[in-house]
Amino acid sequence: MTRFFYSLAFYLLLPVLVLRLWWRGRSNPAYRQRVAERFGFVRNPSLQPCVWVHSVSVGETLAARPLVEHLLQTYPAHRIWITTTTPTGSDTVKRLYGARVQHSYFPYDLPDAMARFLQRVQPQSLLVMETEIWPNLYAACQQRGIPLLLLNARLSERSFQRYRKLGALTRDTLRCVHWIGARSPQDAYYFQQLGATPAQIGTCGNLKFALQIPAGLRETAHELKQQWGERPVLVAASTHAGEDEIVLRVFTRLQQVVPNALLILVPRHPERFDNVYQQCSNAGLTTIRRSAAQTITPNTAVLLGDSMGEMLLWFAVADIAFIGGSLVAHGGHNPLEAAAFGVPVVSGTHTHNFPDIFPALYAAGGAVEISDENTLYSQCLNWLQNPQQRQQVGANAAQFFAQQQGVLACIMEPISALLSPHLASQGASA
């Protein structure tokens, strides 16, 4: 009955959800496109066995990349179908995989939409990235005998309390899950408190540690650094509204002491690119846009990273990385890409989206927490003027990253147990 009332409420809210797509389409027209996919209307041109991977947006899609690449290589007889919720997530899937996978938007969690999608896609299994708990989807998979695995699963204290208020709905939904790969013992505890059984849960760590650096990227970064004249590079990654202004003021002050410093500013959301470019101009900083393919000259102060999929390159050329979403109450973003390149990390206090990473990275000496504009300036200036200290913090970050490998093998164990018997039956029938 709880799921019935949940579904009823969802149907009643449906006009609001569609209106929200239209509203968001004002700044990003892609929200108004392919709306039928959100109701389960997709085309499936293949009869190959299918593994469905759901990753909400850019962060989850990037985190899932090592897993998806491993599946593509290990199980070539399977199709990989990836769903996302946002257009930026969709663009990321297309950029990373092209025609190697199939993609559509994630359908609304309505009984008819989910039934329609499952009937058309016919997934053999579903791998859900992080914490996407959808009662109708989970129930539909259980009814059809489709194993559902919740991977890289995390629950903040806030999310835990919210799901706990739903009581039986959350408990019954989690009982539909075949296996939960929790990031940490704390996450595993939360899922058990919400109703999952100990037998359903394993603790593998964070899949973001399975990051694979593309071949040749370090060489490309080295060439860029030489072209730029070995200038000290500060990368402000995944910034949100309210942070760009702070970063630009800090960088203007830094230039007075280190005049050849270069700022690479990468806003989190593409719809803000134009606005941030205008902010750079208003600050009197000579700025070029990456999308314009212009050459960086000694007079260039800011490179606006208004392209998609180049964050790893920016970290590869960075001397210092500020991780955005942390000076505003967003919860921070992933610092591991910077750590993988041995770049010292500076972050604000709002890092609750990564409770298993930031405290450990601070403790390892690979990152420093700052509280405001002045402390951000002081820390960046200190590292720019003390390269040995900066390099030591970067080395600590790289060591921390290297010590956390093995996550992918842990996650693949239950997946392989599901997929390998299918391959064996294919071989027997052949």
Tab-separated table of C-alpha atoms in Angstrom:
chain	number	residue	atom	x	y	z
A	1	MET	CA	0.000	0.000	0.000
A	2	THR	CA	2.857	2.395	0.693
A	3	ARG	CA	4.117	1.985	-2.869
A	4	PHE	CA	0.588	2.513	-4.181
A	5	PHE	CA	0.338	5.889	-2.455
A	6	TYR	CA	3.893	6.736	-3.572
A	7	SER	CA	2.888	6.024	-7.185
A	8	LEU	CA	-0.321	8.016	-6.817
A	9	ALA	CA	1.627	11.008	-5.527
A	10	PHE	CA	4.099	10.656	-8.402
A	11	TYR	CA	1.293	10.682	-10.978
A	12	LEU	CA	-0.232	13.766	-9.364
A	13	LEU	CA	3.136	15.528	-9.468
A	14	LEU	CA	3.780	14.570	-13.081
A	15	PRO	CA	2.577	17.896	-14.575
A	16	VAL	CA	4.973	19.710	-12.241
A	17	LEU	CA	7.857	17.489	-13.337
A	18	VAL	CA	7.149	18.089	-17.015
A	19	LEU	CA	6.820	21.824	-16.382
A	20	ARG	CA	10.174	21.704	-14.593
A	21	LEU	CA	11.774	20.184	-17.699
A	22	TRP	CA	10.347	23.029	-19.771
A	23	TRP	CA	11.566	25.599	-17.213
A	24	ARG	CA	15.091	24.189	-17.117
A	25	GLY	CA	15.021	24.152	-20.899
A	26	ARG	CA	15.192	27.935	-20.879
A	27	SER	CA	18.907	27.785	-20.076
A	28	ASN	CA	19.587	24.308	-21.478
A	29	PRO	CA	17.300	23.387	-24.423
A	30	ALA	CA	18.311	19.722	-24.133
A	31	TYR	CA	15.906	19.356	-21.192
A	32	ARG	CA	13.031	19.832	-23.668
A	33	GLN	CA	14.296	17.132	-26.013
A	34	ARG	CA	13.725	13.351	-25.972
A	35	VAL	CA	11.017	13.732	-23.331
A	36	ALA	CA	9.377	10.483	-24.475
A	37	GLU	CA	12.386	8.562	-23.133
A	38	ARG	CA	11.473	9.742	-19.637
A	39	PHE	CA	8.246	7.775	-20.033
A	40	GLY	CA	9.982	4.588	-21.169
A	41	PHE	CA	9.547	5.051	-24.909
A	42	VAL	CA	12.913	3.842	-26.235
A	43	ARG	CA	14.025	1.886	-29.278
A	44	ASN	CA	16.007	-1.300	-28.811
A	45	PRO	CA	17.580	-2.392	-32.101
A	46	SER	CA	19.525	-5.355	-30.665
A	47	LEU	CA	18.716	-8.790	-29.270
A	48	GLN	CA	22.039	-9.165	-27.435
A	49	PRO	CA	21.901	-9.758	-23.676
A	50	CYS	CA	21.905	-6.384	-21.949
A	51	VAL	CA	23.469	-4.900	-18.825
A	52	TRP	CA	21.717	-1.704	-17.755
A	53	VAL	CA	23.872	0.864	-15.936
A	54	HIS	CA	22.191	3.902	-14.388
A	55	SER	CA	24.344	6.927	-13.574
A	56	VAL	CA	22.500	10.133	-12.740
A	57	SER	CA	24.749	12.846	-14.124
A	58	VAL	CA	28.356	13.725	-14.934
A	59	GLY	CA	29.957	12.729	-11.625
A	60	GLU	CA	28.327	9.302	-11.472
A	61	THR	CA	28.995	8.684	-15.176
A	62	LEU	CA	32.681	9.475	-14.782
A	63	ALA	CA	32.894	7.322	-11.647
A	64	ALA	CA	31.311	4.426	-13.535
A	65	ARG	CA	33.762	4.626	-16.431
A	66	PRO	CA	36.278	2.028	-15.154
A	67	LEU	CA	33.388	-0.360	-14.525
A	68	VAL	CA	31.806	0.206	-17.939
A	69	GLU	CA	35.129	-0.135	-19.755
A	70	HIS	CA	35.781	-3.380	-17.892
A	71	LEU	CA	32.345	-4.713	-18.852
A	72	LEU	CA	32.855	-3.774	-22.501
A	73	GLN	CA	36.172	-5.577	-22.578
A	74	THR	CA	35.240	-8.632	-20.514
A	75	TYR	CA	31.725	-9.252	-21.818
A	76	PRO	CA	31.756	-8.317	-25.525
A	77	ALA	CA	28.621	-10.400	-26.170
A	78	HIS	CA	26.620	-8.056	-23.952
A	79	ARG	CA	25.156	-4.676	-24.772
A	80	ILE	CA	25.707	-1.931	-22.216
A	81	TRP	CA	22.719	0.393	-21.886
A	82	ILE	CA	23.409	3.538	-19.856
A	83	THR	CA	20.720	5.856	-18.552
A	84	THR	CA	21.240	9.331	-17.128
A	85	THR	CA	18.899	11.961	-15.748
A	86	THR	CA	20.572	15.130	-16.995
A	87	PRO	CA	21.614	16.351	-20.471
A	88	THR	CA	25.179	16.876	-19.242
A	89	GLY	CA	25.241	13.246	-18.142
A	90	SER	CA	23.928	12.265	-21.578
A	91	ASP	CA	26.636	14.303	-23.297
A	92	THR	CA	29.271	12.667	-21.102
A	93	VAL	CA	28.092	9.171	-22.060
A	94	LYS	CA	28.250	10.036	-25.759
A	95	ARG	CA	31.685	11.583	-25.406
A	96	LEU	CA	33.161	8.685	-23.432
A	97	TYR	CA	31.720	5.763	-25.372
A	98	GLY	CA	30.219	6.907	-28.673
A	99	ALA	CA	28.470	3.989	-30.357
A	100	ARG	CA	29.999	1.391	-28.030
A	101	VAL	CA	27.023	1.701	-25.659
A	102	GLN	CA	23.371	2.566	-25.969
A	103	HIS	CA	21.964	5.493	-24.049
A	104	SER	CA	18.624	6.993	-23.074
A	105	TYR	CA	17.227	9.143	-20.300
A	106	PHE	CA	16.160	7.406	-17.106
A	107	PRO	CA	12.375	6.920	-17.071
A	108	TYR	CA	10.216	8.428	-14.372
A	109	ASP	CA	9.593	5.995	-11.521
A	110	LEU	CA	6.026	5.288	-12.600
A	111	PRO	CA	4.732	1.708	-12.905
A	112	ASP	CA	3.780	2.018	-16.578
A	113	ALA	CA	6.945	3.906	-17.578
A	114	MET	CA	9.217	1.378	-15.866
A	115	ALA	CA	7.298	-1.594	-17.278
A	116	ARG	CA	7.508	-0.110	-20.769
A	117	PHE	CA	11.239	0.514	-20.480
A	118	LEU	CA	12.040	-2.948	-19.092
A	119	GLN	CA	9.909	-4.643	-21.753
A	120	ARG	CA	11.750	-2.821	-24.528
A	121	VAL	CA	15.310	-2.992	-23.193
A	122	GLN	CA	15.120	-6.472	-21.625
A	123	PRO	CA	18.111	-6.016	-19.274
A	124	GLN	CA	19.721	-9.112	-17.818
A	125	SER	CA	20.867	-7.094	-14.814
A	126	LEU	CA	20.762	-3.508	-13.531
A	127	LEU	CA	23.738	-1.710	-11.979
A	128	VAL	CA	22.701	1.487	-10.180
A	129	MET	CA	25.457	3.947	-9.368
A	130	GLU	CA	25.575	5.519	-5.908
A	131	THR	CA	22.231	6.078	-4.172
A	132	GLU	CA	19.232	6.012	-6.459
A	133	ILE	CA	16.406	4.287	-4.587
A	134	TRP	CA	13.294	4.090	-6.784
A	135	PRO	CA	10.487	1.895	-5.358
A	136	ASN	CA	8.670	1.070	-8.611
A	137	LEU	CA	11.872	0.315	-10.494
A	138	TYR	CA	13.194	-1.944	-7.759
A	139	ALA	CA	9.861	-3.784	-7.435
A	140	ALA	CA	9.592	-4.222	-11.212
A	141	CYS	CA	13.083	-5.735	-11.376
A	142	GLN	CA	12.280	-8.146	-8.565
A	143	GLN	CA	9.017	-9.198	-10.242
A	144	ARG	CA	10.841	-9.902	-13.500
A	145	GLY	CA	13.796	-11.666	-11.892
A	146	ILE	CA	16.285	-8.973	-12.923
A	147	PRO	CA	19.150	-8.787	-10.395
A	148	LEU	CA	19.675	-5.201	-9.229
A	149	LEU	CA	22.997	-4.129	-7.717
A	150	LEU	CA	23.490	-0.802	-5.959
A	151	LEU	CA	27.138	0.135	-6.531
A	152	ASN	CA	29.386	2.730	-4.940
A	153	ALA	CA	26.473	3.169	-2.558
A	154	ARG	CA	26.607	6.033	-0.102
A	155	LEU	CA	24.245	7.687	2.361
A	156	SER	CA	24.893	10.969	4.093
A	157	GLU	CA	23.385	11.512	7.525
A	158	ARG	CA	20.807	13.773	5.910
A	159	SER	CA	19.847	11.200	3.259
A	160	PHE	CA	19.715	8.455	5.865
A	161	GLN	CA	17.271	10.425	8.004
A	162	ARG	CA	15.142	11.268	4.964
A	163	TYR	CA	14.891	7.647	3.819
A	164	ARG	CA	14.252	6.458	7.376
A	165	LYS	CA	11.165	8.682	7.557
A	166	LEU	CA	9.699	6.670	4.674
A	167	GLY	CA	9.767	3.569	6.872
A	168	ALA	CA	8.268	0.514	5.192
A	169	LEU	CA	8.590	1.980	1.687
A	170	THR	CA	12.382	2.204	2.019
A	171	ARG	CA	12.662	-1.176	3.749
A	172	ASP	CA	10.581	-2.998	1.149
A	173	THR	CA	12.458	-1.279	-1.672
A	174	LEU	CA	15.876	-2.262	-0.358
A	175	ARG	CA	14.754	-5.870	0.093
A	176	CYS	CA	14.441	-6.002	-3.713
A	177	VAL	CA	18.177	-5.396	-4.149
A	178	HIS	CA	20.426	-8.329	-5.002
A	179	TRP	CA	23.597	-6.720	-3.600
A	180	ILE	CA	24.700	-3.357	-2.190
A	181	GLY	CA	28.317	-2.346	-2.669
A	182	ALA	CA	28.751	0.243	0.091
A	183	ARG	CA	31.548	2.787	0.002
A	184	SER	CA	32.337	2.574	3.699
A	185	PRO	CA	31.362	0.707	6.878
A	186	GLN	CA	29.300	3.755	7.878
A	187	ASP	CA	27.329	3.550	4.624
A	188	ALA	CA	26.847	-0.193	5.128
A	189	TYR	CA	25.518	0.487	8.638
A	190	TYR	CA	23.040	3.053	7.327
A	191	PHE	CA	21.699	0.665	4.681
A	192	GLN	CA	21.287	-2.068	7.266
A	193	GLN	CA	19.407	0.334	9.546
A	194	LEU	CA	17.081	1.173	6.652
A	195	GLY	CA	16.149	-2.475	6.172
A	196	ALA	CA	18.783	-4.190	4.060
A	197	THR	CA	20.047	-7.484	5.464
A	198	PRO	CA	23.749	-8.071	6.246
A	199	ALA	CA	23.856	-10.722	3.507
A	200	GLN	CA	22.905	-8.081	0.931
A	201	ILE	CA	25.759	-5.709	1.787
A	202	GLY	CA	29.447	-5.639	0.988
A	203	THR	CA	31.971	-2.843	1.592
A	204	CYS	CA	34.283	-2.204	-1.350
A	205	GLY	CA	35.358	1.422	-1.043
A	206	ASN	CA	34.814	4.242	-3.506
A	207	LEU	CA	34.781	3.358	-7.205
A	208	LYS	CA	36.197	6.791	-7.946
A	209	PHE	CA	39.553	5.357	-6.851
A	210	ALA	CA	39.453	3.137	-9.940
A	211	LEU	CA	40.099	6.182	-12.131
A	212	GLN	CA	42.095	5.319	-15.244
A	213	ILE	CA	44.315	8.023	-16.732
A	214	PRO	CA	44.116	7.925	-20.549
A	215	ALA	CA	47.295	7.020	-22.384
A	216	GLY	CA	49.242	10.037	-23.544
A	217	LEU	CA	47.478	12.519	-21.283
A	218	ARG	CA	50.533	13.263	-19.163
A	219	GLU	CA	52.586	13.877	-22.308
A	220	THR	CA	49.934	16.245	-23.654
A	221	ALA	CA	49.920	18.123	-20.363
A	222	HIS	CA	53.714	18.400	-20.392
A	223	GLU	CA	53.639	19.872	-23.897
A	224	LEU	CA	51.019	22.420	-22.870
A	225	LYS	CA	53.055	23.469	-19.840
A	226	GLN	CA	56.062	24.035	-22.081
A	227	GLN	CA	53.977	26.066	-24.539
A	228	TRP	CA	52.706	28.217	-21.698
A	229	GLY	CA	56.216	28.921	-20.437
A	230	GLU	CA	56.049	26.775	-17.285
A	231	ARG	CA	53.692	29.238	-15.627
A	232	PRO	CA	52.250	28.276	-12.209
A	233	VAL	CA	48.718	27.039	-12.857
A	234	LEU	CA	45.799	27.271	-10.441
A	235	VAL	CA	42.768	25.172	-11.415
A	236	ALA	CA	39.388	26.051	-9.924
A	237	ALA	CA	37.321	22.970	-10.722
A	238	SER	CA	33.546	22.524	-10.764
A	239	THR	CA	32.747	25.943	-9.323
A	240	HIS	CA	29.208	26.992	-8.482
A	241	ALA	CA	27.462	30.356	-8.420
A	242	GLY	CA	28.944	32.412	-5.604
A	243	GLU	CA	32.358	30.779	-5.887
A	244	ASP	CA	33.504	32.197	-9.221
A	245	GLU	CA	33.489	35.697	-7.799
A	246	ILE	CA	35.587	34.575	-4.837
A	247	VAL	CA	38.076	32.737	-7.046
A	248	LEU	CA	38.466	35.741	-9.352
A	249	ARG	CA	39.074	38.119	-6.441
A	250	VAL	CA	41.610	35.723	-4.939
A	251	PHE	CA	43.394	35.299	-8.254
A	252	THR	CA	43.557	39.065	-8.809
A	253	ARG	CA	45.324	39.388	-5.447
A	254	LEU	CA	47.665	36.491	-6.261
A	255	GLN	CA	48.672	38.141	-9.522
A	256	GLN	CA	50.045	41.081	-7.606
A	257	VAL	CA	52.607	38.758	-6.018
A	258	VAL	CA	52.931	36.085	-8.755
A	259	PRO	CA	52.180	38.017	-11.961
A	260	ASN	CA	52.759	35.097	-14.345
A	261	ALA	CA	50.214	32.814	-12.642
A	262	LEU	CA	47.499	31.311	-14.862
A	263	LEU	CA	43.976	30.491	-13.685
A	264	ILE	CA	41.969	27.711	-15.327
A	265	LEU	CA	38.374	28.283	-14.233
A	266	VAL	CA	35.930	25.432	-14.909
A	267	PRO	CA	32.293	26.104	-13.904
A	268	ARG	CA	30.283	23.028	-12.980
A	269	HIS	CA	27.290	23.715	-15.235
A	270	PRO	CA	27.529	24.584	-18.962
A	271	GLU	CA	24.610	27.016	-18.779
A	272	ARG	CA	26.814	29.274	-16.635
A	273	PHE	CA	29.743	29.487	-19.063
A	274	ASP	CA	28.677	32.779	-20.642
A	275	ASN	CA	27.947	34.392	-17.301
A	276	VAL	CA	31.302	33.371	-15.832
A	277	TYR	CA	33.127	34.614	-18.932
A	278	GLN	CA	31.466	37.996	-18.412
A	279	GLN	CA	32.557	37.964	-14.756
A	280	CYS	CA	36.162	37.390	-15.853
A	281	SER	CA	35.946	40.316	-18.251
A	282	ASN	CA	34.364	42.539	-15.620
A	283	ALA	CA	37.243	41.691	-13.283
A	284	GLY	CA	39.650	43.126	-15.853
A	285	LEU	CA	41.343	39.770	-16.475
A	286	THR	CA	42.455	38.851	-19.978
A	287	THR	CA	40.394	35.725	-20.599
A	288	ILE	CA	40.129	33.208	-23.414
A	289	ARG	CA	37.598	30.447	-23.832
A	290	ARG	CA	38.714	26.889	-24.401
A	291	SER	CA	35.856	26.411	-26.872
A	292	ALA	CA	37.300	29.199	-29.044
A	293	ALA	CA	40.546	27.227	-29.527
A	294	GLN	CA	42.623	30.345	-28.947
A	295	THR	CA	46.300	30.229	-28.052
A	296	ILE	CA	47.336	31.125	-24.520
A	297	THR	CA	49.805	33.997	-24.555
A	298	PRO	CA	51.916	35.484	-21.735
A	299	ASN	CA	49.179	38.107	-21.325
A	300	THR	CA	46.436	35.544	-20.791
A	301	ALA	CA	45.328	35.538	-17.163
A	302	VAL	CA	42.351	33.160	-17.276
A	303	LEU	CA	41.494	30.140	-19.379
A	304	LEU	CA	37.767	29.464	-19.096
A	305	GLY	CA	37.246	25.710	-19.310
A	306	ASP	CA	33.965	25.873	-21.215
A	307	SER	CA	34.484	22.506	-22.903
A	308	MET	CA	33.265	19.117	-21.761
A	309	GLY	CA	35.422	16.186	-20.757
A	310	GLU	CA	38.769	17.911	-20.239
A	311	MET	CA	38.907	18.064	-16.471
A	312	LEU	CA	41.611	15.403	-16.299
A	313	LEU	CA	43.759	17.477	-18.645
A	314	TRP	CA	43.345	20.545	-16.437
A	315	PHE	CA	44.385	18.596	-13.352
A	316	ALA	CA	47.349	17.201	-15.287
A	317	VAL	CA	48.669	20.737	-15.902
A	318	ALA	CA	47.730	22.085	-12.458
A	319	ASP	CA	50.095	23.119	-9.688
A	320	ILE	CA	47.219	23.786	-7.264
A	321	ALA	CA	43.601	22.583	-7.421
A	322	PHE	CA	40.663	24.250	-5.715
A	323	ILE	CA	37.656	21.909	-5.669
A	324	GLY	CA	34.400	23.811	-6.088
A	325	GLY	CA	31.033	23.290	-4.497
A	326	SER	CA	32.799	23.589	-1.155
A	327	LEU	CA	32.736	27.329	-0.402
A	328	VAL	CA	28.972	27.251	-0.920
A	329	ALA	CA	26.629	24.769	0.718
A	330	HIS	CA	26.625	22.280	-2.144
A	331	GLY	CA	28.710	19.522	-0.588
A	332	GLY	CA	31.873	19.570	-2.669
A	333	HIS	CA	33.075	17.559	-5.643
A	334	ASN	CA	35.500	14.734	-6.258
A	335	PRO	CA	39.143	15.580	-5.321
A	336	LEU	CA	40.565	12.251	-6.456
A	337	GLU	CA	41.222	13.283	-10.050
A	338	ALA	CA	43.569	15.967	-8.748
A	339	ALA	CA	45.120	13.563	-6.240
A	340	ALA	CA	45.791	11.003	-8.989
A	341	PHE	CA	48.084	13.546	-10.663
A	342	GLY	CA	49.825	14.476	-7.430
A	343	VAL	CA	48.233	17.934	-7.290
A	344	PRO	CA	47.757	19.515	-3.838
A	345	VAL	CA	44.092	20.145	-3.113
A	346	VAL	CA	42.459	23.054	-1.340
A	347	SER	CA	38.783	22.897	-0.450
A	348	GLY	CA	36.132	24.772	1.475
A	349	THR	CA	34.294	23.362	4.467
A	350	HIS	CA	31.218	22.075	2.591
A	351	THR	CA	32.379	18.588	1.624
A	352	HIS	CA	29.573	16.414	2.985
A	353	ASN	CA	29.065	14.707	-0.405
A	354	PHE	CA	32.410	12.964	0.125
A	355	PRO	CA	32.596	12.043	3.819
A	356	ASP	CA	34.739	9.004	3.060
A	357	ILE	CA	37.308	10.931	1.008
A	358	PHE	CA	37.971	14.456	2.245
A	359	PRO	CA	38.688	13.659	5.926
A	360	ALA	CA	41.036	10.843	4.892
A	361	LEU	CA	42.753	13.030	2.299
A	362	TYR	CA	43.233	15.784	4.897
A	363	ALA	CA	44.646	13.242	7.360
A	364	ALA	CA	47.053	11.960	4.705
A	365	GLY	CA	48.389	15.473	4.175
A	366	GLY	CA	47.195	15.658	0.577
A	367	ALA	CA	44.701	18.497	0.995
A	368	VAL	CA	44.023	21.584	3.097
A	369	GLU	CA	40.648	22.890	4.212
A	370	ILE	CA	39.978	26.619	4.022
A	371	SER	CA	36.983	28.541	5.305
A	372	ASP	CA	36.663	31.698	3.233
A	373	GLU	CA	38.167	34.002	0.631
A	374	ASN	CA	41.061	35.152	2.798
A	375	THR	CA	42.158	31.670	3.800
A	376	LEU	CA	41.912	30.525	0.191
A	377	TYR	CA	44.220	33.377	-0.799
A	378	SER	CA	46.683	32.662	2.008
A	379	GLN	CA	46.905	28.958	1.233
A	380	CYS	CA	47.362	29.424	-2.514
A	381	LEU	CA	49.973	32.123	-1.983
A	382	ASN	CA	51.852	29.922	0.477
A	383	TRP	CA	52.019	27.069	-2.024
A	384	LEU	CA	53.005	29.332	-4.905
A	385	GLN	CA	55.861	30.793	-2.874
A	386	ASN	CA	56.940	27.452	-1.365
A	387	PRO	CA	57.153	24.910	-4.183
A	388	GLN	CA	58.792	22.241	-2.013
A	389	GLN	CA	55.889	22.314	0.437
A	390	ARG	CA	53.414	22.298	-2.443
A	391	GLN	CA	55.101	19.313	-4.051
A	392	GLN	CA	55.136	17.404	-0.770
A	393	VAL	CA	51.398	17.873	-0.321
A	394	GLY	CA	50.917	16.728	-3.916
A	395	ALA	CA	53.053	13.650	-3.276
A	396	ASN	CA	50.937	12.875	-0.198
A	397	ALA	CA	47.793	13.126	-2.331
A	398	ALA	CA	49.219	10.772	-4.958
A	399	GLN	CA	50.245	8.249	-2.312
A	400	PHE	CA	46.785	8.382	-0.740
A	401	PHE	CA	45.208	7.678	-4.129
A	402	ALA	CA	47.564	4.785	-4.879
A	403	GLN	CA	46.808	3.088	-1.555
A	404	GLN	CA	43.088	2.813	-2.307
A	405	GLN	CA	43.201	0.596	-5.394
A	406	GLY	CA	41.346	-2.712	-5.661
A	407	VAL	CA	37.807	-1.307	-5.538
A	408	LEU	CA	36.923	-2.401	-9.071
A	409	ALA	CA	37.890	-6.026	-8.420
A	410	CYS	CA	35.673	-6.083	-5.322
A	411	ILE	CA	32.693	-4.652	-7.209
A	412	MET	CA	33.159	-6.961	-10.202
A	413	GLU	CA	32.999	-10.114	-8.082
A	414	PRO	CA	29.185	-10.203	-7.658
A	415	ILE	CA	28.655	-8.849	-11.181
A	416	SER	CA	30.781	-11.609	-12.709
A	417	ALA	CA	28.860	-14.193	-10.717
A	418	LEU	CA	25.687	-13.008	-12.454
A	419	LEU	CA	27.027	-12.611	-15.978
A	420	SER	CA	29.426	-15.550	-16.305
A	421	PRO	CA	26.764	-18.293	-15.953
A	422	HIS	CA	24.898	-16.610	-18.804
A	423	LEU	CA	28.003	-16.840	-20.975
A	424	ALA	CA	28.437	-20.480	-20.010
A	425	SER	CA	24.861	-21.259	-21.045
A	426	GLN	CA	25.447	-19.492	-24.348
A	427	GLY	CA	28.495	-21.666	-24.981
A	428	ALA	CA	26.581	-24.843	-24.129
A	429	SER	CA	23.700	-23.977	-26.444
A	430	ALA	CA	26.140	-23.190	-29.250
